[in-house]
Every structure is written in structure tokens, then in C-alpha cells.
Amino acid sequence: MIANVRRSHGMGMGEAMRAGVFAVLVLSCLFAGTGLVKAQEREGTAGQPAPADKVDQEEMRHLIREGLQLLKSGQPRQAIDNDFDKIIAAYEAAYKHGKVQVYSIANPAEALAYMAMAAKDGKHAVALDDTWAYALYFKGYALVEVGDLAGGEAVLQQAQAMAPFNPQIMMERANIHKLRKEWPQAMELYQEAAGFASGFARPGLEADMEAKANHGIAYIDSETGKLDEAEAIYKKCLEKNPQDGYAKNELQYIAEQRAKQARPGR
């Protein structure tokens, strides 16, 4: 049974949740293409905008897709070395000497929000498409896959700095805390991701990202003995999407836990 698998394999269902989040984004990147939002030459303050054509965009998107295929085939280290690091290096070489704050955006709402932040802080800023941030994200994901949690965390923090409101990146950072059983830190990031999903997820992925963030919140509730709270969240997920298999499985797990607690002698 799913619930037994979850406990007998430690983080089984937690890893299934993470895989589901990853799969949604992979499909988006492979078939919709990265760089859904063209580079925005918008600035927070007056000055010369950073050129948006400093890297070969088509080559970068090819490398992203190639890296994702390697990840899907179980070759995370090769994906980093052959693809994601090349993308990151190309962007760093292009922008490391600039005096602008560079953001990497998945939708126009991010560009507006980040430009407003830069203007408030009196900084020059440019909003590029999401290729750079997602190269960092996928590298961080791949590092976690090979067991380098510290390395993955550092790379994901770099990605988040370029896309402060990106819920996908928040959830992968939360996953690292979850793997370490650092529940408060994981919970904070899942809650932030749930709040940002509707306005700042990649276009078309808003509902998926919100659901996955709520799965994370409920998972932590169930892990910390808050079964009522977890149950309520999963039921809300099913109200929004009756086909939410993860929520169904977790509700079954909660019911089994309650049955165990009700047995005589416990």
C-alpha cells in the first residue's frame, strides 16, 4: 500500500512529491521552451540597460533541454558538467562586469515586481528570461540527486537571488530542509511558495505549483503529528482537483495512522 511504502522507504512519498514538482517543470521547459518571457530591458533607475543579447539564447535553450534529458535518464552529474554549468558560465561571463542587478523571470509579473524592488533600492536592474535561473535550479536539483545537499542548497540560493518570488525554487530549497528533517525551515519556504504560486509561477503552472506547495505544508503537518491540519489541506486540494492522487494517498495514510492510534494499548 502507498502509505506503507511511504514509511518503509523513509521519505518515499516526500520524494514522490518532489518528483511530481520536477516533472511538471520539465514538461513545461521541454515542450513550451525555456525563455517564455523575452528579456526585459527595464531599469530600476536611470542609466544604460544591460544588453539582452550577450549570450546565444538558442544555444542556452538547447543546453537546458539536453541537460533535462540527462536528468530524466538518471545522469545528474553529466547534466551538470555537460549542460547546466556551461549555461551558468556563459551568463556569468556576460554579466559579471556589469553594474546592474540581474533578475531572471518566468513571467511579466516578476519583471514588474523586481523592477519596483530595484527602483526602491536605487539600483539599476535588468530582467532576463528564466534560462539562467533555471540552469541554476536544475543544477541544484541534480546536486541533491547525487547527495550533495550543501552544494545544492548554495546553488539554489543563487537561483533564488535572481528570482526572489519563484515558487519552484522555493520548493526545492524546502525539499533540502525536509530531507534534513528541518521542519520549521521547510514549512516557511512551502508557505511562501504557496503564496507566490498564483502570481509568479511559470504561466500555465500556477495551479500545479500551488497544489505542490500545499502538499509540502500538509506533509510536514503529518510528519509532526498534526494530522487534523494535514487532512484539512489535502481535502482542500481534492476540492480544487479531484484527480489529485498524492492528496488521496496521503489521506489514506492519515486514516491508517488514526486507526493505529485507536488500537488498544497505544
Coordinates of C-alpha atoms in Angstrom, one line a residue:
M1 CA 0.0 0.0 0.0
I2 CA 1.1 3.6 -0.7
A3 CA 1.1 4.6 3.0
N4 CA 3.3 1.6 3.9
V5 CA 5.7 2.4 1.1
R6 CA 5.9 5.9 2.5
R7 CA 7.1 4.8 5.9
S8 CA 9.1 1.7 4.9
H9 CA 11.2 3.7 2.5
G10 CA 11.7 6.8 4.7
M11 CA 10.9 9.7 2.5
G12 CA 9.2 7.7 -0.2
M13 CA 6.1 9.9 -0.6
G14 CA 8.1 13.0 0.0
E15 CA 10.4 12.1 -2.8
A16 CA 7.3 11.3 -5.0
M17 CA 6.0 14.8 -4.3
R18 CA 9.4 16.3 -5.3
A19 CA 9.5 14.2 -8.4
G20 CA 6.0 15.5 -9.3
V21 CA 7.1 19.1 -9.0
F22 CA 10.1 18.4 -11.1
A23 CA 8.1 16.6 -13.8
V24 CA 5.7 19.5 -14.2
L25 CA 8.5 21.9 -14.8
V26 CA 10.4 19.5 -17.1
L27 CA 7.4 19.2 -19.4
S28 CA 7.0 23.0 -19.4
C29 CA 10.6 23.5 -20.4
L30 CA 10.8 20.7 -22.9
F31 CA 7.6 21.5 -24.8
A32 CA 6.9 25.2 -24.1
G33 CA 10.6 26.0 -24.2
T34 CA 12.6 27.9 -21.6
G35 CA 12.7 31.7 -22.0
L36 CA 9.0 32.1 -22.3
V37 CA 9.4 35.7 -21.3
K38 CA 11.8 37.7 -23.5
A39 CA 14.5 39.7 -21.9
Q40 CA 13.1 42.9 -20.4
E41 CA 15.4 45.9 -20.7
R42 CA 13.8 47.7 -17.9
E43 CA 15.7 49.5 -15.2
G44 CA 15.1 50.4 -11.6
T45 CA 16.9 53.8 -12.0
A46 CA 18.2 55.8 -14.9
G47 CA 21.2 54.5 -16.8
Q48 CA 22.2 52.3 -19.6
P49 CA 20.3 49.0 -19.7
A50 CA 22.3 45.7 -19.9
P51 CA 22.1 44.3 -23.4
A52 CA 19.8 41.3 -23.7
D53 CA 21.8 39.6 -26.4
K54 CA 25.0 38.9 -24.6
V55 CA 24.5 35.1 -24.9
D56 CA 23.3 32.8 -27.6
Q57 CA 19.7 32.2 -26.4
E58 CA 19.1 29.3 -28.8
E59 CA 22.2 27.5 -27.6
M60 CA 21.3 28.1 -24.0
R61 CA 17.8 26.6 -24.5
H62 CA 19.4 23.7 -26.4
L63 CA 21.7 23.0 -23.4
I64 CA 18.7 23.2 -21.0
R65 CA 16.8 20.6 -22.9
E66 CA 19.8 18.4 -23.3
G67 CA 20.5 18.6 -19.5
L68 CA 16.9 17.8 -18.7
Q69 CA 17.1 14.7 -20.9
L70 CA 20.2 13.6 -19.0
L71 CA 18.5 14.2 -15.7
K72 CA 15.5 12.2 -16.8
S73 CA 17.8 9.3 -17.8
G74 CA 19.4 9.3 -14.4
Q75 CA 22.6 11.1 -15.2
P76 CA 22.6 14.2 -13.0
R77 CA 26.4 14.6 -12.9
Q78 CA 26.7 14.6 -16.6
A79 CA 23.8 17.1 -16.9
I80 CA 25.7 19.4 -14.6
D81 CA 29.1 19.1 -16.4
N82 CA 27.9 18.9 -20.0
D83 CA 25.0 21.4 -19.9
F84 CA 24.0 23.4 -16.8
D85 CA 27.5 24.6 -15.9
K86 CA 28.0 25.8 -19.5
I87 CA 24.9 27.9 -19.3
I88 CA 25.8 29.3 -16.0
A89 CA 29.3 30.1 -17.1
A90 CA 28.1 31.8 -20.3
Y91 CA 25.8 34.2 -18.3
E92 CA 28.4 34.9 -15.7
A93 CA 30.9 35.8 -18.3
A94 CA 28.4 38.1 -20.0
Y95 CA 27.2 39.9 -16.9
K96 CA 29.9 39.6 -14.2
H97 CA 31.4 43.0 -15.0
G98 CA 28.1 44.8 -15.2
K99 CA 26.8 47.3 -12.7
V100 CA 23.2 46.2 -12.9
Q101 CA 21.2 43.8 -10.7
V102 CA 20.3 40.9 -13.0
Y103 CA 16.9 39.2 -12.5
S104 CA 15.8 36.0 -14.3
I105 CA 12.0 36.0 -14.8
A106 CA 9.4 33.4 -15.7
N107 CA 6.5 35.8 -16.3
P108 CA 5.9 39.6 -16.8
A109 CA 4.6 40.0 -13.2
E110 CA 8.1 39.1 -12.0
A111 CA 9.7 41.8 -14.1
L112 CA 7.3 44.4 -12.8
A113 CA 7.9 43.3 -9.2
Y114 CA 11.6 43.1 -9.4
M115 CA 12.0 46.4 -11.2
A116 CA 9.9 48.0 -8.5
M117 CA 12.2 46.5 -5.9
A118 CA 15.3 47.8 -7.7
A119 CA 13.8 51.3 -8.0
K120 CA 13.0 51.3 -4.3
D121 CA 16.6 50.4 -3.5
G122 CA 18.0 52.8 -6.0
K123 CA 19.6 50.1 -8.1
H124 CA 20.0 49.6 -11.9
A125 CA 18.4 46.3 -12.9
V126 CA 17.7 44.2 -15.9
A127 CA 15.2 41.3 -16.2
L128 CA 16.3 38.5 -18.4
D129 CA 14.3 35.4 -19.3
D130 CA 14.2 32.5 -17.0
T131 CA 17.0 30.4 -18.6
W132 CA 19.8 31.5 -16.2
A133 CA 17.7 30.9 -13.0
Y134 CA 16.5 27.5 -14.2
A135 CA 20.0 26.4 -15.1
L136 CA 20.9 27.1 -11.5
Y137 CA 17.7 25.4 -10.3
F138 CA 18.3 22.3 -12.3
K139 CA 22.0 22.2 -11.2
G140 CA 20.8 22.4 -7.6
Y141 CA 18.3 19.7 -8.2
A142 CA 20.9 17.5 -9.8
L143 CA 23.3 18.1 -6.8
V144 CA 20.6 16.9 -4.4
E145 CA 20.2 13.8 -6.6
V146 CA 23.8 12.9 -6.1
G147 CA 23.6 13.5 -2.4
D148 CA 25.3 16.9 -2.2
L149 CA 22.7 18.8 -0.2
A150 CA 25.1 21.6 0.9
G151 CA 26.1 22.2 -2.7
G152 CA 22.5 22.0 -3.9
E153 CA 21.4 24.5 -1.3
A154 CA 24.1 27.0 -2.2
V155 CA 23.2 26.9 -5.9
L156 CA 19.5 27.2 -5.2
Q157 CA 20.2 30.3 -3.1
Q158 CA 21.9 31.8 -6.1
A159 CA 18.9 31.0 -8.2
Q160 CA 16.5 32.5 -5.7
A161 CA 18.5 35.7 -5.6
M162 CA 17.9 36.1 -9.3
A163 CA 14.2 35.1 -9.0
P164 CA 13.2 36.1 -5.4
F165 CA 9.5 35.2 -5.9
N166 CA 9.9 32.0 -7.9
P167 CA 7.9 29.3 -6.1
Q168 CA 9.6 26.4 -7.9
I169 CA 13.0 27.3 -6.5
M170 CA 11.5 27.9 -3.0
M171 CA 10.1 24.3 -3.0
E172 CA 13.4 22.7 -4.0
R173 CA 15.0 24.7 -1.2
A174 CA 12.3 23.4 1.1
N175 CA 12.9 19.9 0.0
I176 CA 16.5 20.1 1.2
H177 CA 15.3 21.2 4.7
K178 CA 12.7 18.4 4.5
L179 CA 15.4 15.8 3.8
R180 CA 17.3 17.0 6.8
K181 CA 14.0 17.0 8.9
E182 CA 14.4 20.7 9.5
W183 CA 10.6 21.1 9.6
P184 CA 10.3 24.9 10.5
Q185 CA 12.6 26.0 7.7
A186 CA 10.9 23.7 5.2
M187 CA 7.5 24.9 6.3
E188 CA 8.3 28.5 5.9
L189 CA 9.5 28.0 2.3
Y190 CA 6.5 25.9 1.4
Q191 CA 4.2 28.5 2.8
E192 CA 6.0 31.3 0.8
A193 CA 5.8 29.2 -2.3
A194 CA 2.0 28.7 -1.9
G195 CA 1.6 32.4 -1.5
F196 CA 3.6 33.3 -4.6
A197 CA 2.4 30.4 -6.9
S198 CA -0.7 32.2 -8.3
G199 CA 1.2 35.3 -9.3
F200 CA 4.7 34.2 -10.0
A201 CA 4.8 30.6 -11.3
R202 CA 5.6 29.9 -14.9
P203 CA 2.5 30.7 -17.0
G204 CA 0.1 27.7 -17.0
L205 CA 1.7 26.1 -14.0
E206 CA 0.1 28.3 -11.3
A207 CA -2.4 25.7 -10.1
D208 CA 0.2 22.9 -10.1
M209 CA 2.7 24.9 -8.1
E210 CA 0.1 25.9 -5.5
A211 CA -1.0 22.3 -5.1
K212 CA 2.5 21.0 -4.7
A213 CA 3.3 23.7 -2.2
N214 CA 0.2 22.8 -0.2
H215 CA 1.3 19.1 -0.4
G216 CA 4.6 20.1 1.2
I217 CA 2.8 22.0 4.0
A218 CA 0.5 19.1 4.7
Y219 CA 3.3 16.6 4.6
I220 CA 5.2 18.4 7.3
D221 CA 2.0 18.7 9.4
S222 CA 1.5 14.9 9.2
E223 CA 5.2 14.3 10.0
T224 CA 5.0 16.5 13.1
G225 CA 1.8 14.9 14.4
K226 CA -0.7 17.5 13.1
L227 CA -3.0 15.0 11.3
D228 CA -6.1 17.2 11.5
E229 CA -4.3 20.1 9.8
A230 CA -2.8 17.9 7.2
E231 CA -6.2 16.3 6.5
A232 CA -7.9 19.6 6.0
I233 CA -5.2 20.8 3.5
Y234 CA -5.4 17.6 1.5
K235 CA -9.2 17.8 1.4
K236 CA -8.9 21.3 0.0
C237 CA -6.5 20.1 -2.6
L238 CA -9.1 17.5 -3.7
E239 CA -11.8 20.1 -3.8
K240 CA -9.7 22.0 -6.3
N241 CA -8.6 18.9 -8.2
P242 CA -10.5 15.7 -7.6
Q243 CA -7.8 13.8 -9.6
D244 CA -5.0 14.8 -7.0
G245 CA -3.6 11.3 -6.5
Y246 CA -1.0 12.5 -4.0
A247 CA -3.6 14.0 -1.7
K248 CA -5.7 10.8 -1.9
N249 CA -2.8 8.7 -0.9
E250 CA -1.9 10.9 2.0
L251 CA -5.5 10.9 3.2
Q252 CA -5.3 7.1 3.2
Y253 CA -2.1 7.3 5.2
I254 CA -3.7 9.6 7.8
A255 CA -6.6 7.3 8.1
E256 CA -4.3 4.4 8.8
Q257 CA -2.3 6.4 11.3
R258 CA -5.5 7.2 13.2
A259 CA -6.6 3.5 13.1
K260 CA -3.2 2.5 14.6
Q261 CA -3.5 5.2 17.4
A262 CA -7.0 3.9 18.2
R263 CA -5.9 0.3 18.8
P264 CA -6.0 -0.9 22.5
G265 CA -2.7 -0.5 24.3
R266 CA -1.5 2.5 22.3

